[in-house]
Short mmCIF file of C-alpha atoms in Angstrom, two decimals:
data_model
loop_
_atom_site.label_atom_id
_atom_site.label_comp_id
_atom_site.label_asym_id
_atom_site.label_seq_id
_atom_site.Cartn_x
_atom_site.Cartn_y
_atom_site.Cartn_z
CA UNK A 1067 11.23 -48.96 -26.90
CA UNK A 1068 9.50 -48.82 -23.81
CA UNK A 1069 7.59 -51.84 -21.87
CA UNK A 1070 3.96 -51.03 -22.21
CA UNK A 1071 3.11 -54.01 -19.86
CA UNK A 1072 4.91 -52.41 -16.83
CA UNK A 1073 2.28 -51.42 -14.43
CA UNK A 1074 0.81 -47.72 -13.91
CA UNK A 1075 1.53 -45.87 -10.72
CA UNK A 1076 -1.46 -46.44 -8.31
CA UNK A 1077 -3.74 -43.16 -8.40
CA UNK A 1078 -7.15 -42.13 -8.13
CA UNK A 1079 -8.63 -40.76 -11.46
CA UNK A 1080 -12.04 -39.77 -12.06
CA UNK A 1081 -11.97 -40.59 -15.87
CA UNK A 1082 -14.73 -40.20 -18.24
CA UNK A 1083 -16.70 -43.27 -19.29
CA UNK A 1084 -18.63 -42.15 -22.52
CA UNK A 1085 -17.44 -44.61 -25.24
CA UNK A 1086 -15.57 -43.06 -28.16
CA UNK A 1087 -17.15 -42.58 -31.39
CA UNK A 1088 -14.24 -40.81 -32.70
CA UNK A 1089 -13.06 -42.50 -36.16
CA UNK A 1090 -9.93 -44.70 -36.51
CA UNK A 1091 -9.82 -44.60 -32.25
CA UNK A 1092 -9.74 -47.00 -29.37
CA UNK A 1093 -11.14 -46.75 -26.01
CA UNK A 1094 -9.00 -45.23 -23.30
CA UNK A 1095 -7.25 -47.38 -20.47
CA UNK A 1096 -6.21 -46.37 -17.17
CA UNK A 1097 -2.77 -46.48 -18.68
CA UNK A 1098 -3.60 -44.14 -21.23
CA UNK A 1099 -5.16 -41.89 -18.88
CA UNK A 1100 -1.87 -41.94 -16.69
CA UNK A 1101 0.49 -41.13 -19.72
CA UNK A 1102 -1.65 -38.21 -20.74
CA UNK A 1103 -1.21 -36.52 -17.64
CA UNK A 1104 2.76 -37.27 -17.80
CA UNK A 1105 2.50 -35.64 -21.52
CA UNK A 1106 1.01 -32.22 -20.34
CA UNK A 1107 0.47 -31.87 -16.65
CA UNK A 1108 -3.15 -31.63 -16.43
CA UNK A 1109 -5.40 -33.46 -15.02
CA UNK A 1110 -9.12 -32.66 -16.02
CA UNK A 1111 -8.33 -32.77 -19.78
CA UNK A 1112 -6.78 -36.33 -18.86
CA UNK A 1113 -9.60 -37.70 -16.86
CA UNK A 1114 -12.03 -36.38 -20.10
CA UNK A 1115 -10.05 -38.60 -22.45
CA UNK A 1116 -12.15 -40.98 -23.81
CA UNK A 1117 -10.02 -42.20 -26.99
CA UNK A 1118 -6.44 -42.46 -28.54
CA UNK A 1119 -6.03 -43.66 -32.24
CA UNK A 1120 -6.41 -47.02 -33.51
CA UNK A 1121 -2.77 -46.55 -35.54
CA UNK A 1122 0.13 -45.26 -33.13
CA UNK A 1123 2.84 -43.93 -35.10
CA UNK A 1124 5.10 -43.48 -32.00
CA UNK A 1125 8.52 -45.57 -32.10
CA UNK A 1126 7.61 -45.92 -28.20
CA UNK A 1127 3.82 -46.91 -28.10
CA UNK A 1128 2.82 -43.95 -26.66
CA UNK A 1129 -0.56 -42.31 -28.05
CA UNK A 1130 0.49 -38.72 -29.50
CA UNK A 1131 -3.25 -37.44 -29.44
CA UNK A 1132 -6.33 -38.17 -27.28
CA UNK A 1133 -10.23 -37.88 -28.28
CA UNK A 1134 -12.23 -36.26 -25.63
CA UNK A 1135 -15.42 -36.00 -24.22
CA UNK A 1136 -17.09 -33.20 -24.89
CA UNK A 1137 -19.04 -32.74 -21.36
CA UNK A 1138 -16.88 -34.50 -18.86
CA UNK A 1139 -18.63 -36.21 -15.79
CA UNK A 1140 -15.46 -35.73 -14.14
CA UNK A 1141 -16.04 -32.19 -14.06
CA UNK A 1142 -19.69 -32.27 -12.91
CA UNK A 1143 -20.76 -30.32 -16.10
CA UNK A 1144 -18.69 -27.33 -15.35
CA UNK A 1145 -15.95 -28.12 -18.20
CA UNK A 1146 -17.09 -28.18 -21.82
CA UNK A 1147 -14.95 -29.02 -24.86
CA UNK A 1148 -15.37 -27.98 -27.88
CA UNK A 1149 -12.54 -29.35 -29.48
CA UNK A 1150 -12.88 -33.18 -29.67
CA UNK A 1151 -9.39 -33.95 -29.89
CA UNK A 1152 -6.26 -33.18 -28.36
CA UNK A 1153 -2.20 -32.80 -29.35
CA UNK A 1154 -0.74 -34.36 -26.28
CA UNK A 1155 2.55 -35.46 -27.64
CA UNK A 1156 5.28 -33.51 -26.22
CA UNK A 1157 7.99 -33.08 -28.82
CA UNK A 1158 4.92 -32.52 -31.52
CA UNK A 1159 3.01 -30.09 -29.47
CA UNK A 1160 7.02 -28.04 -29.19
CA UNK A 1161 7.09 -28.43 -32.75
CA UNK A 1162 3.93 -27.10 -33.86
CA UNK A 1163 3.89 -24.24 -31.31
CA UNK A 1164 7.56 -23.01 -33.29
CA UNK A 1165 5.63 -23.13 -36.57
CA UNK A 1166 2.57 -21.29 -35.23
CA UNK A 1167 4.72 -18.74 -33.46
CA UNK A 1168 6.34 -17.86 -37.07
CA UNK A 1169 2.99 -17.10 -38.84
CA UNK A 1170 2.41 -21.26 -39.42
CA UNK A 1171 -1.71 -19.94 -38.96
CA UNK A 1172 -1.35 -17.09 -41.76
CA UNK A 1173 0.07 -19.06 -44.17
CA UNK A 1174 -2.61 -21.95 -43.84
CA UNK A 1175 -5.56 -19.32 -43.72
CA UNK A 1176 -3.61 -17.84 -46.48
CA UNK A 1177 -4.23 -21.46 -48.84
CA UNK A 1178 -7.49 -22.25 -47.00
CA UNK A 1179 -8.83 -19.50 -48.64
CA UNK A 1180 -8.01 -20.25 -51.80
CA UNK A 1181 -7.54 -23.89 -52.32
CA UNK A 1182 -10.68 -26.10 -52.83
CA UNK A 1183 -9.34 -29.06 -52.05
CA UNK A 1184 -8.58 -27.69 -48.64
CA UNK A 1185 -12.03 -25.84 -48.21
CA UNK A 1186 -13.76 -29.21 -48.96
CA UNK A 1187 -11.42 -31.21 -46.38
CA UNK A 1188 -11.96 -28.79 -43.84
CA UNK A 1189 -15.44 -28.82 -44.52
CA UNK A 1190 -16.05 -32.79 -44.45
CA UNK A 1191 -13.74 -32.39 -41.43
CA UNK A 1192 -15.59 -29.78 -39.71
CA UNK A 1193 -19.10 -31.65 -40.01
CA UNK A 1194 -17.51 -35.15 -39.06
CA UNK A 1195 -16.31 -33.45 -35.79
CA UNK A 1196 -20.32 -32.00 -35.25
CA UNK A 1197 -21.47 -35.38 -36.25
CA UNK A 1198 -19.38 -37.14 -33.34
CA UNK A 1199 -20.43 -34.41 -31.07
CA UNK A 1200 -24.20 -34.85 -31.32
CA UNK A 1201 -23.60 -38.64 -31.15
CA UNK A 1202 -21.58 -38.54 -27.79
CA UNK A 1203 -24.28 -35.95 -25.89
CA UNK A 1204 -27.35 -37.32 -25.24
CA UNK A 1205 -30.74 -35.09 -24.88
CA UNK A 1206 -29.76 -34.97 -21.36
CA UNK A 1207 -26.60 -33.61 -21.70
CA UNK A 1208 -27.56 -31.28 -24.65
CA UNK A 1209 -30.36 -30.18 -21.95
CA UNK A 1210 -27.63 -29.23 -19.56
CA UNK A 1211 -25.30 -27.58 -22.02
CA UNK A 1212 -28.30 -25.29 -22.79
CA UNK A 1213 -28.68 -24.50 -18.90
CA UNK A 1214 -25.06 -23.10 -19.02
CA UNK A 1215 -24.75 -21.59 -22.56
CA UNK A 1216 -28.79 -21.04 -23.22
CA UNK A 1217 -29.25 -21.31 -26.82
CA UNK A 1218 -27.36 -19.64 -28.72
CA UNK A 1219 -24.23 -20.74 -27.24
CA UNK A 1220 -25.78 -24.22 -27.43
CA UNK A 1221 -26.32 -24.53 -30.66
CA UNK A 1222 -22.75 -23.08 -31.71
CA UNK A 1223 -21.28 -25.35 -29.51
CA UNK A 1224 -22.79 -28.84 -31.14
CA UNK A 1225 -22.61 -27.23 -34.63
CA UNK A 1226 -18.65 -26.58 -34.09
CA UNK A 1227 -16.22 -28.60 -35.61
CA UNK A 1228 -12.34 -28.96 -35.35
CA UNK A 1229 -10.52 -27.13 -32.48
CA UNK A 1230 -14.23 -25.55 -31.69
CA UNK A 1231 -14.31 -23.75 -34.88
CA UNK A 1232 -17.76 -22.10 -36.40
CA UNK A 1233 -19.54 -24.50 -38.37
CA UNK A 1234 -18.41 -23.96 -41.89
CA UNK A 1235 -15.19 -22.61 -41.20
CA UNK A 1236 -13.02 -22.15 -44.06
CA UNK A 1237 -11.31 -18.33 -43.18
CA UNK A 1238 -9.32 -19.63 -40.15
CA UNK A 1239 -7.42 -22.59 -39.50
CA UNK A 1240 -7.46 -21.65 -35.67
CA UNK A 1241 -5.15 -24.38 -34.18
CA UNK A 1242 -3.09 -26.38 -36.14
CA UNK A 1243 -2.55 -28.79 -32.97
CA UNK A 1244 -5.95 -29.78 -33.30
CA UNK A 1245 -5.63 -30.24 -37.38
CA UNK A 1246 -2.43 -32.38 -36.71
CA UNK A 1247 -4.10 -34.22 -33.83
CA UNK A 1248 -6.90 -34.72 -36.25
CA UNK A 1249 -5.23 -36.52 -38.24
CA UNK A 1250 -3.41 -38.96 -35.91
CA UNK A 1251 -6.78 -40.81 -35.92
CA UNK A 1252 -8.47 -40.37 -39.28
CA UNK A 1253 -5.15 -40.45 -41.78
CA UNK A 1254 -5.86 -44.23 -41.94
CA UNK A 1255 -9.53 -43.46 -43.11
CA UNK A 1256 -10.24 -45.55 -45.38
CA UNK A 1257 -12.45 -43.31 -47.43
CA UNK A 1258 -9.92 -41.23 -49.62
CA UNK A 1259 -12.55 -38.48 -50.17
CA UNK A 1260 -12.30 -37.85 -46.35
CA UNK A 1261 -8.51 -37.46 -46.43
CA UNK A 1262 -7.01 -35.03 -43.34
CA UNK A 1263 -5.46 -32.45 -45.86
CA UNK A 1264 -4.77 -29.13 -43.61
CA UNK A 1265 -3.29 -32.14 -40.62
CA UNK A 1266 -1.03 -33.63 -43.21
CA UNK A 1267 0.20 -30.16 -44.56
CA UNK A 1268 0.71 -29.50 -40.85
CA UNK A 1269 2.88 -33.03 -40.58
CA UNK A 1270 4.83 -32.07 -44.01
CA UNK A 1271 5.42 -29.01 -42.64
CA UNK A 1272 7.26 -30.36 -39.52
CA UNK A 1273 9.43 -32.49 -41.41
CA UNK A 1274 11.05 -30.31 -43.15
CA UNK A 1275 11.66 -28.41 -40.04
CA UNK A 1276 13.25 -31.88 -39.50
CA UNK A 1277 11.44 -32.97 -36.90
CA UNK A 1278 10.31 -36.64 -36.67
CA UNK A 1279 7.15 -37.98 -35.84
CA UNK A 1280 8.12 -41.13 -34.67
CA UNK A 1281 9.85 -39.36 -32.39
CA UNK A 1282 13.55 -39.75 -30.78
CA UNK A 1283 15.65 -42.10 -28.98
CA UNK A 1284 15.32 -40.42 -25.55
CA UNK A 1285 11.47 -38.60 -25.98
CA UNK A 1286 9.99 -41.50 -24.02
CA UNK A 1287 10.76 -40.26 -20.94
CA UNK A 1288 8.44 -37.01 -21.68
CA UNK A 1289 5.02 -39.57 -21.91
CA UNK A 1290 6.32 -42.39 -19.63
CA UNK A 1291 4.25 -42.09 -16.68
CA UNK A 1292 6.75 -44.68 -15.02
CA UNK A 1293 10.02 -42.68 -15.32
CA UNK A 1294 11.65 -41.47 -12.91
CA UNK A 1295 12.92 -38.12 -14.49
CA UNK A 1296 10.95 -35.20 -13.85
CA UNK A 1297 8.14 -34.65 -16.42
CA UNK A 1298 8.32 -31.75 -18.51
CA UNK A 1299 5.58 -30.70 -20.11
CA UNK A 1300 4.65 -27.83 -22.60
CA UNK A 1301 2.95 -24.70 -20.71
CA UNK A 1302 -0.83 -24.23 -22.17
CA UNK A 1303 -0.66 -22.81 -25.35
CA UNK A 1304 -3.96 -20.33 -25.42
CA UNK A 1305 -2.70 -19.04 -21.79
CA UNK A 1306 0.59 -18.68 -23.34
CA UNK A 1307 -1.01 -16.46 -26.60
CA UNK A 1308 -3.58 -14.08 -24.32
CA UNK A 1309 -0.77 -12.94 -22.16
CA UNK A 1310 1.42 -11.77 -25.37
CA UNK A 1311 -2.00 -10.59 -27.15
CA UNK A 1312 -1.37 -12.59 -29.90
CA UNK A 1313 -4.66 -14.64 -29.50
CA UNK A 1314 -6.71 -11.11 -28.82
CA UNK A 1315 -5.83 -10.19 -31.90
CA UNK A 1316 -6.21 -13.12 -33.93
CA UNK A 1317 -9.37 -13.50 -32.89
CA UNK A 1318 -10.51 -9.55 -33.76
CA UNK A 1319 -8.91 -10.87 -37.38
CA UNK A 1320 -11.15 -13.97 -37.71
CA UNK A 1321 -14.37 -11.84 -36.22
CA UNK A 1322 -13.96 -9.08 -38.78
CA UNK A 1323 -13.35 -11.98 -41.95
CA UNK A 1324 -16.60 -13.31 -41.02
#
């Protein structure tokens, strides 16, 4: 495993300083900030980090998903996010990409729609993430979002809930990062009638593609922000989908099921 206690390169980050009100997370260190960036290469979404989960299920220590803030100071208000958490772990973001690129999506919209158990997690999910979105933003920030969005836009951005989904989404999974992510902080809820269903499927799913989420012997190097091996980390994944259409169409799908 690696040594957590070895000290973090020097560098100047801008990081967001909005507490996190995400369930089952901790507040982000400088640390944390610096292993993000190792994990995917960017920089704003790892100075708007403002939480990792309270539970780390990584062999190495290394937080696999982040909590963000939903109007970054960092950014000075030109970033939103409506997603409120983040995939960040390397060999898990990989992973779920290969299940998404062979219909992973259509077969959990294909359930969604037809399991209640699923509709009511996604639902209780949905509203927690709006819920921890109105609680972060003050009347301030709200005020500002409205500036840049005006109201419509406003309101569907504090209503939305996981991966910036419409509130009451049960038709589209949309991201099954974000459902896996999700569930990184909240699968040690203690309330079993708030249980991450869709982000376990998505964790079942992986292992019996045989991937493990405790990850491997050598994956540390991928989030260790003190190696000295070249970081590799996976390209964006909507960029990756609007250059081979298959987010343009997904998206004319979801418009014309709602």
């Amino acid at each position: 495993a690696v040594a957590l206690s070895r000290s973090v390169p020097p560098n100047k980050l801008t990081r967001s300083t909005r507490s996190t009100t995400f369930p089952s997370s901790k507040q982000t260190t400088v640390r944390d900030i610096a292993i993000l960036r190792r994990q995917t290469g960017q920089t704003a979404p790892a100075n708007a980090a403002i939480g990792r989960p309270a539970v780390c299920a990584c062999r190495h220590g290394f937080p696999q998903a982040f909590a963000m803030d939903p109007l970054p100071a960092s950014t000075g208000g030109r970033r939103l996010n409506s997603g409120l958490v983040k995939l960040t772990c390397p060999l898990l973001v990989h992973a779920v990409d290969a299940l998404e690129d062979e219909g992973g999506i259509d077969e959990f919209n294909e359930r969604l729609r037809t399991d209640a158990a699923w509709q009511n997690s996604a639902l209780l999910a949905h509203k927690l993430h709006e819920e921890v979105r109105n609680t972060l933003l003050s009347d301030e920030d709200v005020d500002a979002i409205r500036d840049k969005l005006g109201n419509k836009g406003t309101d569907a951005f504090m209503s939305a809930g996981v991966a910036g989904s419409s509130a009451g989404s049960i038709v589209d999974a949309k991201c099954l990062h974000a459902w896996l992510a999700d569930c990184t902080f909240r699968e040690h809820d203690d309330d079993p009638g708030h249980a991450p269903l869709l982000g376990r499927a998505v964790a079942e799913s992986l292992k019996m593609r045989g991937v493990d989420a405790t990850g491997t012997e050598e994956c540390f190097v991928l989030c260790d922000p003190c190696s000295n091996e070249a970081p590799s980390p996976p390209r964006p994944r909507n960029k990756q989908r609007l250059k081979t259409g298959k987010e343009t169409a997904r998206r004319r799908r979801r418009r014309k099921q709602s």
